[in-house]
Each structure stands twice: as C-alpha cells, then as structure tokens.
Coordinates of C-alpha atoms in Angstrom, one line a residue:
Chain A
M1 CA -0.1 0.0 0.0
A2 CA 2.9 2.5 0.7
E3 CA 4.4 1.5 -2.7
R4 CA 1.2 2.6 -4.6
I5 CA 0.6 5.8 -2.5
L6 CA 4.8 6.6 -3.5
S7 CA 3.8 6.0 -6.9
G8 CA 0.8 8.5 -6.7
E9 CA -2.0 6.4 -7.1
R10 CA -5.5 8.2 -5.9
R11 CA -7.0 5.0 -5.0
A12 CA -5.1 4.1 -2.5
L13 CA -4.3 7.3 -0.9
A14 CA -8.1 7.9 -0.8
R15 CA -8.4 3.9 1.1
A16 CA -5.0 5.1 3.7
I17 CA -6.8 8.3 4.7
T18 CA -9.7 6.2 5.4
L19 CA -7.6 3.8 7.4
V20 CA -6.0 6.8 9.6
E21 CA -9.9 7.9 10.4
S22 CA -10.8 4.3 11.3
G23 CA -10.8 4.1 15.4
R24 CA -10.4 0.4 15.2
A25 CA -7.3 -1.5 16.8
D26 CA -5.8 -3.6 14.2
H27 CA -6.7 -0.7 12.0
R28 CA -4.7 1.8 14.1
A29 CA -1.7 -0.6 14.0
Q30 CA -1.9 -0.4 9.9
A31 CA -2.3 2.8 9.8
V32 CA 0.9 3.7 12.5
A33 CA 2.9 1.4 10.2
L34 CA 2.2 3.0 6.6
L35 CA 2.9 6.4 7.9
A36 CA 6.0 5.1 9.3
E37 CA 6.6 3.7 6.1
V38 CA 5.7 6.6 3.8
A39 CA 7.7 8.9 5.5
K40 CA 11.0 7.0 4.6
A41 CA 10.7 9.1 1.3
G42 CA 10.8 12.5 2.9
R43 CA 8.7 14.4 0.6
Q44 CA 7.1 17.7 1.4
A45 CA 4.3 20.0 0.4
L46 CA 3.7 23.6 1.0
R47 CA 0.8 22.9 3.6
I48 CA -1.8 26.3 3.2
G49 CA -4.2 26.6 6.1
L50 CA -7.2 28.7 5.1
S51 CA -9.5 29.9 7.0
G52 CA -13.4 31.8 6.5
T53 CA -16.6 32.1 7.7
P54 CA -19.4 30.7 5.6
G55 CA -20.5 33.2 3.0
V56 CA -17.5 34.4 2.2
G57 CA -17.2 32.1 -0.7
K58 CA -14.8 29.8 0.3
S59 CA -15.5 27.3 -1.7
T60 CA -15.1 29.1 -5.0
F61 CA -11.8 30.6 -3.8
I62 CA -10.7 27.2 -3.0
E63 CA -11.7 26.3 -6.3
A64 CA -10.5 29.1 -8.6
F65 CA -7.3 29.2 -6.8
G66 CA -7.0 25.1 -6.6
M67 CA -7.5 25.3 -10.7
M68 CA -4.7 28.2 -11.1
L69 CA -2.6 25.8 -9.4
T70 CA -3.3 22.6 -10.9
G71 CA -2.8 25.6 -14.5
Q72 CA 0.1 26.2 -13.4
G73 CA 1.1 21.6 -13.7
L74 CA 1.2 21.9 -9.4
K75 CA -0.8 18.8 -7.8
V76 CA -3.3 19.7 -5.1
A77 CA -4.7 18.1 -2.2
V78 CA -7.8 19.7 -0.1
L79 CA -8.4 18.6 3.0
A80 CA -11.8 19.8 5.7
V81 CA -11.2 20.2 8.8
D82 CA -14.6 20.7 10.2
P83 CA -15.4 20.0 13.7
S84 CA -19.5 20.3 13.2
S85 CA -19.2 17.5 11.2
A86 CA -19.8 15.0 13.3
R87 CA -23.1 17.3 14.3
S88 CA -24.6 17.9 11.1
G89 CA -24.1 14.5 9.4
G90 CA -22.3 16.1 6.5
S91 CA -19.2 18.5 5.9
I92 CA -18.3 21.7 4.0
L93 CA -16.6 19.7 1.7
G94 CA -19.2 16.3 1.5
D95 CA -20.7 17.8 -1.3
K96 CA -18.2 17.7 -3.9
T97 CA -20.6 19.7 -6.6
R98 CA -19.4 22.8 -5.0
M99 CA -16.1 22.2 -6.4
E100 CA -17.1 20.8 -9.3
R101 CA -13.9 22.0 -12.0
L102 CA -11.5 21.1 -9.9
S103 CA -12.7 17.4 -8.5
R104 CA -12.8 16.5 -11.7
D105 CA -9.7 17.9 -12.3
P106 CA -7.1 14.8 -12.7
L107 CA -4.2 16.5 -10.5
A108 CA -6.5 17.3 -7.8
F109 CA -7.4 15.6 -4.9
I110 CA -10.5 16.7 -2.2
R111 CA -11.4 14.7 0.8
P112 CA -14.4 16.1 3.0
S113 CA -13.6 16.2 6.7
P114 CA -14.7 13.2 8.3
S115 CA -17.6 12.6 11.0
Q116 CA -15.4 12.7 14.2
T117 CA -16.5 13.2 17.4
H118 CA -14.1 15.4 18.7
L119 CA -11.3 18.3 17.2
G120 CA -8.7 16.1 18.6
G121 CA -10.0 13.0 16.5
V122 CA -10.1 15.4 13.7
A123 CA -6.5 17.0 14.1
R124 CA -5.3 13.7 14.1
R125 CA -6.9 12.3 11.0
T126 CA -5.8 15.5 9.3
R127 CA -2.5 15.5 9.8
E128 CA -1.7 12.4 9.1
A129 CA -3.5 12.7 5.9
V130 CA -1.3 15.6 4.8
A131 CA 2.1 13.3 5.6
L132 CA -0.2 10.5 3.4
C133 CA -0.6 13.6 0.7
E134 CA 2.8 14.3 0.9
A135 CA 4.4 11.1 -0.1
A136 CA 1.7 10.8 -2.7
G137 CA 3.3 13.7 -4.4
F138 CA 1.1 16.6 -4.1
D139 CA 3.1 19.9 -4.0
V140 CA 0.1 21.8 -2.2
V141 CA -1.9 20.6 0.2
L142 CA -4.5 23.0 0.9
I143 CA -6.3 22.6 4.9
E144 CA -9.5 25.0 4.7
T145 CA -11.6 25.2 8.3
V146 CA -14.6 27.2 9.1
G147 CA -13.6 29.9 11.5
V148 CA -15.2 28.8 15.0
G149 CA -13.6 27.8 18.3
Q150 CA -10.4 26.6 17.8
S151 CA -10.1 24.7 14.6
E152 CA -8.6 27.5 13.4
T153 CA -5.7 27.2 15.8
L154 CA -5.9 23.6 15.2
V155 CA -4.8 24.4 11.5
A156 CA -2.2 27.2 11.9
E157 CA -0.7 24.5 14.0
M158 CA 0.1 22.2 11.0
T159 CA 0.4 24.3 8.3
D160 CA 3.3 26.7 6.8
L161 CA 0.8 29.6 5.9
F162 CA -1.7 30.4 7.4
I163 CA -4.5 32.5 5.2
L164 CA -7.5 34.3 6.1
L165 CA -9.9 34.7 3.6
M166 CA -12.4 38.0 4.4
A167 CA -15.7 39.6 2.9
P168 CA -15.7 43.1 2.6
A169 CA -17.1 44.7 5.2
G170 CA -19.5 47.3 5.0
G171 CA -18.2 51.2 5.8
D172 CA -14.3 51.0 7.7
E173 CA -15.6 48.6 10.1
L174 CA -13.5 45.7 10.7
Q175 CA -15.6 42.3 10.9
G176 CA -14.7 41.6 14.8
V177 CA -12.2 39.2 13.6
K178 CA -10.6 38.2 16.9
R179 CA -6.9 40.1 18.2
G180 CA -5.7 36.2 18.0
I181 CA -7.0 34.9 14.8
M182 CA -5.7 37.9 13.2
E183 CA -1.8 37.5 15.0
M184 CA -2.2 33.3 13.7
A185 CA -2.8 35.2 10.0
D186 CA 0.2 35.0 7.3
M187 CA -2.0 36.6 5.2
I188 CA -5.7 38.2 4.3
L189 CA -7.3 38.0 1.2
V190 CA -10.6 40.0 1.0
N191 CA -12.9 37.9 -1.4
K192 CA -15.2 39.2 -3.9
A193 CA -13.7 42.5 -4.7
D194 CA -15.3 42.6 -8.3
G195 CA -18.6 44.4 -9.4
D196 CA -20.0 46.5 -7.4
L197 CA -18.4 45.0 -4.0
K198 CA -14.8 46.2 -5.4
P199 CA -14.5 49.6 -3.7
A200 CA -15.7 48.0 -0.5
A201 CA -13.1 45.3 -0.9
M202 CA -10.6 47.7 -1.4
R203 CA -11.5 49.6 1.6
T204 CA -11.7 46.7 3.8
V205 CA -8.2 45.6 2.6
S206 CA -6.4 48.4 3.6
D207 CA -8.3 48.6 7.2
Y208 CA -7.1 45.2 7.4
A209 CA -3.5 46.4 6.0
G210 CA -3.5 49.1 8.3
A211 CA -4.6 46.4 11.5
L212 CA -1.8 44.1 10.5
R213 CA 1.0 46.7 10.8
L214 CA 0.0 47.7 14.4
L215 CA 0.2 43.7 15.3
R216 CA 4.2 42.9 16.3
K217 CA 6.5 42.1 13.4
R218 CA 7.5 39.0 13.1
P219 CA 11.4 38.8 13.1
Y220 CA 11.1 35.4 10.8
D221 CA 9.4 37.5 8.0
P222 CA 10.3 40.2 5.1
E223 CA 9.3 44.0 5.7
G224 CA 5.9 43.9 4.8
F225 CA 4.5 41.1 6.1
P226 CA 1.4 39.7 7.1
K227 CA 0.1 41.4 3.6
A228 CA -3.5 41.8 3.3
L229 CA -4.8 41.3 -0.8
P230 CA -7.8 41.6 -3.2
V231 CA -8.8 38.5 -4.7
S232 CA -12.1 37.7 -6.6
A233 CA -12.5 33.8 -7.2
L234 CA -15.5 35.0 -9.2
A235 CA -13.7 36.7 -11.9
E236 CA -10.5 34.9 -11.1
E237 CA -8.9 38.0 -9.8
G238 CA -5.8 38.3 -8.0
L239 CA -5.0 34.4 -7.4
K240 CA -1.7 34.9 -9.4
S241 CA -0.4 37.7 -7.0
A242 CA -1.5 35.9 -3.8
W243 CA -0.1 32.7 -5.0
E244 CA 3.2 34.6 -5.6
E245 CA 3.0 36.7 -2.5
M246 CA 2.6 32.9 -0.7
Q247 CA 5.7 31.5 -2.5
T248 CA 7.8 34.5 -1.4
L249 CA 6.7 34.0 1.9
A250 CA 7.8 30.7 2.0
A251 CA 10.9 31.3 0.3
W252 CA 12.1 33.8 2.9
R253 CA 11.4 31.7 5.2
R254 CA 13.1 28.9 3.8
D255 CA 15.9 30.8 4.1
N256 CA 16.3 32.0 7.4
G257 CA 15.4 28.9 8.3
F258 CA 12.4 29.8 10.4
F259 CA 10.1 26.9 7.5
V260 CA 12.0 23.8 8.5
S261 CA 12.4 24.8 12.6
N262 CA 8.6 25.5 12.3
R263 CA 8.2 22.4 10.7
A264 CA 10.6 20.5 13.5
E265 CA 8.3 22.1 16.7
Q266 CA 5.0 21.8 15.0
A267 CA 5.7 18.0 14.4
R268 CA 7.0 17.6 18.0
N269 CA 3.6 19.3 19.2
W270 CA 2.0 16.3 17.2
F271 CA 4.4 13.5 18.9
E272 CA 3.5 15.1 22.4
A273 CA -0.2 15.4 22.1
E274 CA -0.4 11.8 20.4
V275 CA 1.4 10.4 23.8
R276 CA -1.0 12.3 25.6
E277 CA -4.0 11.2 24.0
G278 CA -3.1 7.7 23.7
L279 CA -2.3 7.9 27.6
L280 CA -5.6 8.8 28.6
A281 CA -6.8 6.6 26.4
R282 CA -6.3 3.8 28.7
L283 CA -8.9 5.4 31.5
T284 CA -11.9 4.3 28.6
R285 CA -9.9 1.2 27.1
D286 CA -9.2 -1.4 29.6
P287 CA -13.1 -2.6 30.8
A288 CA -11.4 -3.2 34.5
I289 CA -10.2 0.6 34.6
R290 CA -12.9 2.0 33.2
A291 CA -15.0 -0.6 36.2
K292 CA -13.2 0.9 38.7
M293 CA -12.7 5.0 37.7
A294 CA -16.9 4.6 37.6
R295 CA -17.1 2.8 41.6
L296 CA -14.7 5.7 42.6
G297 CA -16.5 8.1 40.5
A298 CA -19.5 7.0 42.3
E299 CA -18.0 7.4 45.9
V300 CA -17.0 10.7 45.1
A301 CA -20.7 11.5 43.9
G302 CA -22.3 10.0 46.7
G303 CA -19.8 12.4 49.5
R304 CA -18.6 9.2 50.4
M305 CA -14.9 10.2 49.1
A306 CA -12.9 13.4 48.6
A307 CA -12.0 13.8 45.0
S308 CA -8.4 14.5 45.7
D309 CA -8.3 11.0 47.7
A310 CA -9.9 8.8 45.0
A311 CA -7.5 9.8 42.5
E312 CA -5.2 9.0 44.2
R313 CA -6.5 5.4 44.9
M314 CA -7.4 5.5 41.0
L315 CA -3.7 6.9 39.7
R316 CA -1.9 4.1 42.4
E317 CA -4.1 1.6 40.5
L318 CA -2.8 3.0 37.5
D319 CA 0.5 2.8 38.7
A320 CA 0.2 -0.7 39.8
Chain B
M1 CA -5.0 20.5 61.7
A2 CA -8.2 18.9 59.9
E3 CA -9.5 19.6 63.4
R4 CA -8.7 23.2 64.0
I5 CA -10.1 23.7 60.7
L6 CA -13.4 22.3 61.8
S7 CA -13.6 24.1 65.1
G8 CA -13.6 26.9 62.3
E9 CA -10.1 28.6 62.8
R10 CA -9.0 31.1 60.0
R11 CA -5.0 30.5 60.3
A12 CA -5.5 27.0 60.3
L13 CA -8.1 27.7 57.2
A14 CA -5.3 29.7 55.8
R15 CA -2.8 27.4 56.1
A16 CA -4.2 24.5 54.8
I17 CA -5.1 26.2 51.4
T18 CA -1.4 27.4 51.3
L19 CA -0.9 23.6 51.7
V20 CA -3.3 22.9 49.0
E21 CA -1.7 25.2 46.3
S22 CA 1.5 24.0 47.0
G23 CA 3.5 22.2 44.4
R24 CA 5.8 20.2 46.7
A25 CA 5.0 15.8 46.4
D26 CA 5.4 16.4 50.3
H27 CA 2.5 18.8 50.7
R28 CA 0.4 17.4 48.4
A29 CA 0.7 14.0 50.3
Q30 CA -0.6 16.0 53.0
A31 CA -2.8 17.8 51.6
V32 CA -5.0 15.2 50.4
A33 CA -5.1 13.0 53.8
L34 CA -6.0 17.0 55.0
L35 CA -9.1 17.0 52.3
A36 CA -10.2 13.4 53.1
E37 CA -10.1 13.9 57.1
V38 CA -12.0 16.9 56.3
A39 CA -14.7 16.1 53.8
K40 CA -16.2 13.4 56.8
A41 CA -17.9 16.4 58.3
G42 CA -20.0 16.4 55.3
R43 CA -20.4 20.2 55.8
Q44 CA -21.7 22.4 53.1
A45 CA -21.9 25.8 51.9
L46 CA -23.8 27.3 49.4
R47 CA -21.8 27.7 46.1
I48 CA -22.0 31.1 44.4
G49 CA -19.8 31.8 41.4
L50 CA -19.9 35.6 40.4
S51 CA -17.8 36.9 36.9
G52 CA -18.3 39.8 36.2
T53 CA -15.5 42.5 33.1
P54 CA -13.7 45.1 35.1
G55 CA -15.0 47.9 35.7
V56 CA -18.4 46.2 36.2
G57 CA -17.6 47.6 40.0
K58 CA -17.0 43.3 40.9
S59 CA -15.1 44.5 44.2
T60 CA -17.9 47.1 45.4
F61 CA -20.3 44.4 44.7
I62 CA -18.9 41.7 46.9
E63 CA -18.1 44.0 49.5
A64 CA -21.6 45.1 49.9
F65 CA -23.3 41.9 49.6
G66 CA -20.4 40.1 52.0
M67 CA -21.6 43.1 54.4
M68 CA -25.2 42.0 54.0
L69 CA -25.0 38.5 54.5
T70 CA -22.6 38.8 57.5
G71 CA -25.1 41.2 59.2
Q72 CA -27.7 38.5 59.1
G73 CA -25.2 36.3 61.0
L74 CA -23.8 34.0 58.1
K75 CA -20.4 33.3 57.9
V76 CA -18.9 34.6 54.2
A77 CA -15.8 33.5 52.6
V78 CA -14.1 35.0 49.0
L79 CA -12.3 32.8 46.7
A80 CA -11.4 34.3 43.7
V81 CA -10.1 32.1 40.2
D82 CA -7.8 34.8 37.9
P83 CA -6.2 32.7 35.2
S84 CA -4.0 35.9 34.4
S85 CA -2.5 36.3 38.1
A86 CA 0.5 34.4 36.8
R87 CA 1.2 37.1 34.2
S88 CA 0.1 40.1 36.1
G89 CA 2.0 38.8 39.1
G90 CA -1.1 40.4 41.3
S91 CA -4.6 39.1 41.4
I92 CA -7.7 41.1 41.5
L93 CA -8.4 40.6 44.7
G94 CA -4.8 40.6 46.3
D95 CA -5.1 44.1 47.3
K96 CA -7.6 43.4 50.0
T97 CA -8.1 47.4 50.6
R98 CA -10.6 46.9 47.8
M99 CA -13.1 45.0 50.1
E100 CA -11.1 47.0 53.4
R101 CA -15.1 46.3 55.3
L102 CA -15.0 42.9 54.4
S103 CA -11.3 42.1 54.6
R104 CA -12.1 43.0 58.8
D105 CA -15.4 41.5 58.8
P106 CA -14.7 38.7 61.5
L107 CA -17.7 36.6 60.0
A108 CA -15.9 36.6 56.5
F109 CA -12.9 35.4 54.7
I110 CA -10.6 36.8 52.3
R111 CA -8.0 34.6 50.1
P112 CA -6.7 36.2 46.8
S113 CA -6.1 34.0 43.7
P114 CA -2.7 32.2 43.7
S115 CA -0.3 32.5 41.5
Q116 CA 0.0 29.6 38.7
T117 CA 1.0 29.2 35.8
H118 CA -2.6 27.5 34.0
L119 CA -5.8 27.7 34.7
G120 CA -6.2 23.9 35.7
G121 CA -3.6 24.4 39.0
V122 CA -6.0 27.8 40.0
A123 CA -9.0 24.7 39.0
R124 CA -7.6 22.2 41.6
R125 CA -6.5 24.6 44.0
T126 CA -10.2 26.7 43.9
R127 CA -12.2 23.2 44.2
E128 CA -9.9 22.0 47.0
A129 CA -9.7 25.3 49.0
V130 CA -13.9 25.8 48.1
A131 CA -14.4 22.0 50.7
L132 CA -12.0 23.5 53.6
C133 CA -14.0 26.7 53.6
E134 CA -17.0 24.3 53.8
A135 CA -15.5 22.3 56.1
A136 CA -14.7 25.2 58.6
G137 CA -18.1 26.3 58.5
F138 CA -18.7 28.6 56.4
D139 CA -22.6 29.3 54.9
V140 CA -21.5 31.6 51.5
V141 CA -18.2 30.8 49.3
L142 CA -18.2 33.3 47.0
I143 CA -16.1 32.6 44.2
E144 CA -15.9 35.8 41.6
T145 CA -13.2 35.5 38.7
V146 CA -13.1 37.7 35.9
G147 CA -15.0 37.3 32.6
V148 CA -12.4 36.0 30.2
G149 CA -11.9 33.0 28.5
Q150 CA -12.6 29.2 30.1
S151 CA -12.7 30.6 33.9
E152 CA -16.4 31.4 33.8
T153 CA -17.3 27.8 32.6
L154 CA -14.8 26.5 35.4
V155 CA -16.3 28.5 38.2
A156 CA -19.8 27.6 36.5
E157 CA -18.4 24.2 37.1
M158 CA -18.1 23.9 40.8
T159 CA -21.0 25.9 41.9
D160 CA -24.5 26.0 42.9
L161 CA -25.7 29.3 41.4
F162 CA -23.6 31.1 38.7
I163 CA -24.3 34.9 38.7
L164 CA -23.7 37.6 36.2
L165 CA -22.6 41.2 36.8
M166 CA -23.4 43.5 34.4
A167 CA -22.8 47.6 33.5
P168 CA -25.7 48.8 32.3
A169 CA -25.3 49.1 28.4
G170 CA -26.1 52.5 26.5
G171 CA -29.2 52.7 24.7
D172 CA -30.6 49.1 24.4
E173 CA -27.5 47.2 22.9
L174 CA -26.7 44.3 25.0
Q175 CA -22.9 44.4 25.7
G176 CA -21.6 41.6 23.7
V177 CA -22.1 38.5 25.9
K178 CA -21.8 35.3 24.9
R179 CA -24.9 33.5 24.1
G180 CA -22.6 30.5 26.1
I181 CA -22.3 32.9 28.9
M182 CA -26.0 33.3 29.2
E183 CA -26.9 30.2 28.7
M184 CA -24.5 29.3 32.1
A185 CA -26.0 32.4 34.5
D186 CA -28.4 31.0 37.0
M187 CA -29.4 34.9 37.4
I188 CA -27.9 38.5 35.7
L189 CA -27.4 41.4 38.3
V190 CA -27.1 44.9 36.6
N191 CA -25.0 46.8 39.0
K192 CA -25.0 50.8 39.5
A193 CA -28.8 51.2 39.3
D194 CA -28.7 54.7 41.0
G195 CA -27.6 58.2 40.7
D196 CA -27.8 58.9 36.9
L197 CA -27.1 55.3 35.3
K198 CA -30.6 54.2 36.9
P199 CA -32.8 54.8 34.1
A200 CA -30.1 53.0 31.6
A201 CA -29.7 50.3 34.7
M202 CA -33.9 49.4 34.6
R203 CA -33.5 49.5 31.1
T204 CA -30.9 47.0 30.8
V205 CA -32.4 44.6 33.5
S206 CA -34.9 44.3 30.5
D207 CA -33.5 43.4 28.2
Y208 CA -31.7 40.7 30.3
A209 CA -35.0 39.7 31.1
G210 CA -35.6 39.6 27.3
A211 CA -32.8 37.8 26.8
L212 CA -32.9 34.9 29.3
R213 CA -36.8 34.3 28.3
L214 CA -35.3 33.2 24.6
L215 CA -33.0 30.8 26.2
R216 CA -34.0 27.3 26.2
K217 CA -36.3 27.2 29.8
R218 CA -34.5 24.6 32.3
P219 CA -36.9 21.7 33.4
Y220 CA -35.2 22.1 36.9
D221 CA -35.8 25.7 37.7
P222 CA -38.9 27.3 38.7
E223 CA -41.3 30.2 36.2
G224 CA -39.6 32.7 35.9
F225 CA -36.1 31.9 36.4
P226 CA -33.5 32.9 35.4
K227 CA -34.1 36.4 36.1
A228 CA -32.1 39.9 35.5
L229 CA -32.0 42.2 38.2
P230 CA -30.7 45.6 39.3
V231 CA -29.2 46.1 42.1
S232 CA -26.3 48.7 43.2
A233 CA -24.1 48.0 45.1
L234 CA -23.0 51.3 45.7
A235 CA -25.9 52.8 47.5
E236 CA -26.5 49.5 48.9
E237 CA -29.9 48.6 47.7
G238 CA -31.2 45.5 45.7
L239 CA -29.1 43.4 47.7
K240 CA -31.6 42.0 49.7
S241 CA -33.7 40.8 46.9
A242 CA -31.2 39.5 45.1
W243 CA -29.8 37.4 48.2
E244 CA -33.9 36.6 48.6
E245 CA -33.8 34.9 45.2
M246 CA -30.8 33.3 44.8
Q247 CA -32.4 31.5 48.3
T248 CA -35.7 30.7 46.6
L249 CA -33.8 29.1 43.5
A250 CA -31.3 27.1 45.5
A251 CA -34.4 25.8 47.8
W252 CA -36.3 24.6 44.9
R253 CA -33.3 23.1 44.0
R254 CA -33.4 21.6 46.9
D255 CA -36.6 19.8 46.4
N256 CA -36.2 18.8 43.5
G257 CA -33.4 17.3 43.8
F258 CA -31.3 18.6 41.1
F259 CA -29.0 20.5 44.0
V260 CA -27.6 16.9 45.0
S261 CA -27.2 15.6 41.3
N262 CA -25.2 18.7 40.0
R263 CA -23.1 19.0 43.0
A264 CA -22.9 15.0 42.6
E265 CA -22.0 15.9 38.8
Q266 CA -19.5 18.3 39.4
A267 CA -17.3 16.2 41.9
R268 CA -17.3 13.4 39.3
N269 CA -16.1 15.2 37.2
W270 CA -13.0 16.8 39.5
F271 CA -12.2 12.9 40.1
E272 CA -11.7 12.4 36.6
A273 CA -10.2 15.8 35.8
E274 CA -7.7 14.6 38.7
V275 CA -7.0 11.4 37.7
R276 CA -6.4 13.2 33.9
E277 CA -3.7 15.7 35.3
G278 CA -2.1 13.2 37.8
L279 CA -2.1 10.7 34.5
L280 CA -0.5 13.3 32.5
A281 CA 1.8 14.3 35.2
R282 CA 3.9 11.5 34.6
L283 CA 5.0 12.4 31.3
T284 CA 7.1 15.1 33.2
R285 CA 7.5 13.4 36.6
D286 CA 10.0 11.2 36.0
P287 CA 13.1 12.1 34.8
A288 CA 13.9 8.6 32.4
I289 CA 10.2 9.4 31.0
R290 CA 11.1 12.9 30.4
A291 CA 14.3 12.3 28.2
K292 CA 12.7 9.6 26.8
M293 CA 10.0 11.9 25.6
A294 CA 12.8 14.6 24.4
R295 CA 14.7 11.7 22.3
L296 CA 11.9 10.7 20.6
G297 CA 10.3 14.8 20.2
A298 CA 14.1 15.1 18.6
E299 CA 13.5 12.3 15.9
V300 CA 10.9 13.0 15.1
A301 CA 11.2 16.7 15.2
G302 CA 14.4 16.1 12.5
G303 CA 12.2 14.1 10.3
R304 CA 13.6 10.8 11.2
M305 CA 10.5 9.3 12.5
A306 CA 6.9 9.5 12.3
A307 CA 4.9 11.6 15.3
S308 CA 2.6 8.7 15.1
D309 CA 5.4 5.7 15.4
A310 CA 7.1 7.6 18.0
A311 CA 4.1 7.7 19.9
E312 CA 3.4 4.3 20.2
R313 CA 6.8 3.4 21.1
M314 CA 6.7 6.1 23.8
L315 CA 3.2 4.7 24.8
R316 CA 4.7 1.1 25.5
E317 CA 7.6 2.5 27.3
L318 CA 5.3 3.6 29.5
D319 CA 3.0 0.4 30.0
A320 CA 6.5 -1.7 30.5

C-alpha cells in the first residue's frame, strides 16, 4: 500500500486516509506502520491553511485557486477540518459539487472532513492525511476550516502558511475578527473584489493592512508581511498575485530557517499530543479500569470520598 | 490541623489553603490526607459563582453583598479564580484594601487567587479551597472571576449558582455577552442602578430579562428563572432582593433533587479531571520518561520518525 501511495495512486491514497480515520485497534496499528513507511520518502508539500466564515466564498475561492495551481502543473490536495461535521452529519466539503471543476481535475484530490465526535480526532486524522498526501507527491496541501472555535488554531498549528479569507466590510468597520486570529494570519485575502463590491473590498483591504501593521512584526518575515490583498474567486482575479506572495513568504522562511524549525516544532507538538491522548485513552479502553473509575466516581459523587483522595487511589491502581 | 479547621480557626484554614496550593509532593500527600479527613464532616456551604468584566464594580459588589450576608449572621468566604494572576504578578483580590470593610469582618474570609501558571492548577486549588472553607463552617462561599476565556465555565462547574454581574448598557444594546455565558447564568445582576445611571440600568435589566426568556427554560428551575435584577453596590440597594431570589432558586433545586445531583456530577467530573491530570503528570515527573520523550521528540522534529510511530513507542515504554 505504501508503494502504491508513493507512486501517486489516488485510490490507494483515499483508502489510506480511510484507514487513518478508523477507530479500530487493528486499523490503527496498520495506519501507524503505513505512516512510518511513507515518511521515509521525506516528501514535502507546501501546507496552506485557509480559514473563512460561511458566506465568504470559501468553496469558490478554493476551486478557483486550486484550478490556477493545477493550471501551472501543480498537484493540489484539499482537506477539510470541520469540527461540526459530526453534528451536522455532513461536511462543508461533503458535497463535491460545490467544487465541481476542481473535483474532476486529475491533478487535484479533494477529501471531505470525516465524521468525528471531537476536535482531537479530526486533528489527528488531518495531520496524518497531510502526511499521506505529501507521500503521494502533492505539491500543495490546502487545509480549509470554518472560522469557529479552536479549529483555526488547530489548522494554523499544522500548516506552513495560514491564510484568512474575508468578505468586504461595510464602511470602515472591521468584521469583529478576534485579535488572536489576526495574529495567526500570514496573509488576509479579501474576496469578492469584483463588480459593485470592489470599492468596499479595496477599503477593507486597507483597513486590514492597517490593522496588521499594528500587530507586532514577525522577526522571521520580510518587510511588509503579513499582507492584506484583494481577490475575486468569481472573476478569478488576484489569485496569481496571492500565490506569488505566498511563495515569496515561504521562500524567505526557507532561507532564514524558520520554515524548517517551525515544521520541526509542529511535528514535536504532534508527537506529544499523540502521547497524551494515548495515555488518556487507557482510562476508557480497559474494562477493569473503566469499572474502577466508575466505582470511585460513584463514591465521590455520593460524598463518601474526597475527589483528590479517590484520584490518588485510581492513579496508584494505574501504576500497579 | 483537620480539627482546627473544623473548629473554624481562620489561621488553620489559611495555612491549609496554602498547603493545597503547594506543588511539592510531600505537601500534596498531606493535602490529600487533610481533604479526606475534613470531608468526613459532610459540611456544605452555598457555593455562588460570580463573574463580571473589569469596571462593572465587582469588588464593591462583593463587599456590599458580603457585608449584607454577615449582617444576617452568615459566615462568608470569598475566593478568586484569576487565570491572569500568574502573568500580572498580582490577583484581582490581592489588594484587600479594595474590600476594606469585608476583610476586617470577623465573619468573612477573603483569599486572593494564587499565582499559578495554568487554569488547571487554579481550578484544582479553588475546588479544594472551597472544600476547606465548607469544613471550616462557612455558610456561603463566593467564587469570583473576571469574565475572560474559560474561567467562567470553570467557576460555573464548581458552584451551585452562577451569577453574572453586568454594567448598565447604553441605549438598548446588549453588551456583547456570549450566548454560552448567558446560558450558564442562573441570574444576571445589573449593577450601578443608582443616580444618573438608574434609568439605563433598568432598561438593561429588561433587555437581559428578554434575552434570558429566549433561552431554553431549564426543567429544574421554577417559572420566571433565570432572572435579571437591578442592584446598586454603592447605594447598597437590591442586594437583599437578589439574595432572596438566590435562596428561592437554591431551595427549589434542593426540593426537586437538582441541587444534589448537580453537586454529585460536579464532584465526579472533578475526580475524573484529577485522574487525567495525574496521569499526564507522569510524562514530566520521572526524569527517565522526560528524557525518552525528549529523545523521541527530537527524532520526530528531525523528520527521522513519524509522530504516530514515536507516540506508539513512547506509550509501549509507559506500559512496561
């Protein structure tokens, strides 16, 4: 299977992603072995995170941006991190018809967000799917998320560049973007810079450019970054400029070492998060431990034992 | 020490709280034993959580509300959950001069937030300090927090009643209270309902009352709850009514069993959180495990090992 992925077989890639999404223990063991095997090839894509609230035209943008990239001969994978997919029963990308042209493009690969119950599971699956896409020889891996809760932080922590897609704002009002999100952004793209909305989009670009200037300059980035730029996914304008700016930024970071050190840090964090999750999984995996937890929990709930005391007993049990 | 706490000695209580705040292993063992011992007395206070952004008059309110309670002969403890105290070097309550009268009241006990680096540590210490205050015979334990981040959720999860203190809003605009916070509130108090601000405060009360009506009614609460009420900490008005409403709500919940089941659930969650934290603490406590984590982390960061593979190895090591 590793070989077929490395040779770029799309069906093998799709099946491998299904494997990493599985919760079964035997699947997990296979997935870990597969990931270790394909990692040896050392292939890397440019990982781009993209966040934008519903209505900002994210699907249209990804389709237009993706087609522009494949038009240059680049292989593009699109993954989604959608923490709500478990609830809504479908992912933002579930309906590939929303990216009809891109999904038919032989150089593109689109994979919707899996139905997972917690963000931690989505995070693991997405990190592993990125690794599989890189092994399959993709040049660019786009990871998209809706701008809710912690999913943006999560995507920023697994990508080389994190892009915010925004809509033109009315007047000079900024769209209540949280400062924390602005600080994560490597670039802000204001979509819908076409037709009647163009003047508003241009104003919004300069508002964001001003707001970005007020944030602390990043020592590892060139003068003038992070930038705010206008794009029109509909008219397919500004996409090439945006891509050029992304490449400039990535090249600069490669030159000064930040690109590599950032990836190393992300990989280390991923490893540590996996260990923590694996450790906590013990509390629910073993029936005997589950029963003991429930028994002590009932003692505490009934007021017959102090929580800290019960916790100490449980931990001693786990040590034994 | 347990005996001295149960007899209501304030110095013993203060020292016991210092003990639960300590990070030393021998102190921890003593704290666990002490908590188990005092829990046997089965004493309970009414636990009231209070959240409000800076400028809303929280200190003035706690002082006036606390004095009103001690005036009725009730013993009142005030604890703070301040996740920023580690950074700012001081707590919101660090300066007791802000509650000058209450801090001199023999029926009151005020304890500032400890300097902790993470919210988890503050949560454990506060839960344990609440247990100690209850053992020392306090009737009401007020836990205050500034309205930032997750500290409100944390306080709501360790109290019987969760109160939001708000300032009068201009016009009919609500103060950008997040829906999630509104849903946690058992009562909203609009402070500064005095002098020039009184009309604005009354309007704000009816705005919040309307907003609360739109939220789903809680099956365990009487008709008309959660309520929004005006208070003036400065003029000491509305405090008795607020207290009466709190007692009505608590009595209702005691009668229908929610009070007890909610506490049982909170205690069980606390126990489970302690076990999880204790389990994760192993990754940093043992030097050999720390070294192994660092070694594998470096392999992953250097791209010589897949994160999932390294995590599996680490987990096998921990199992051995």
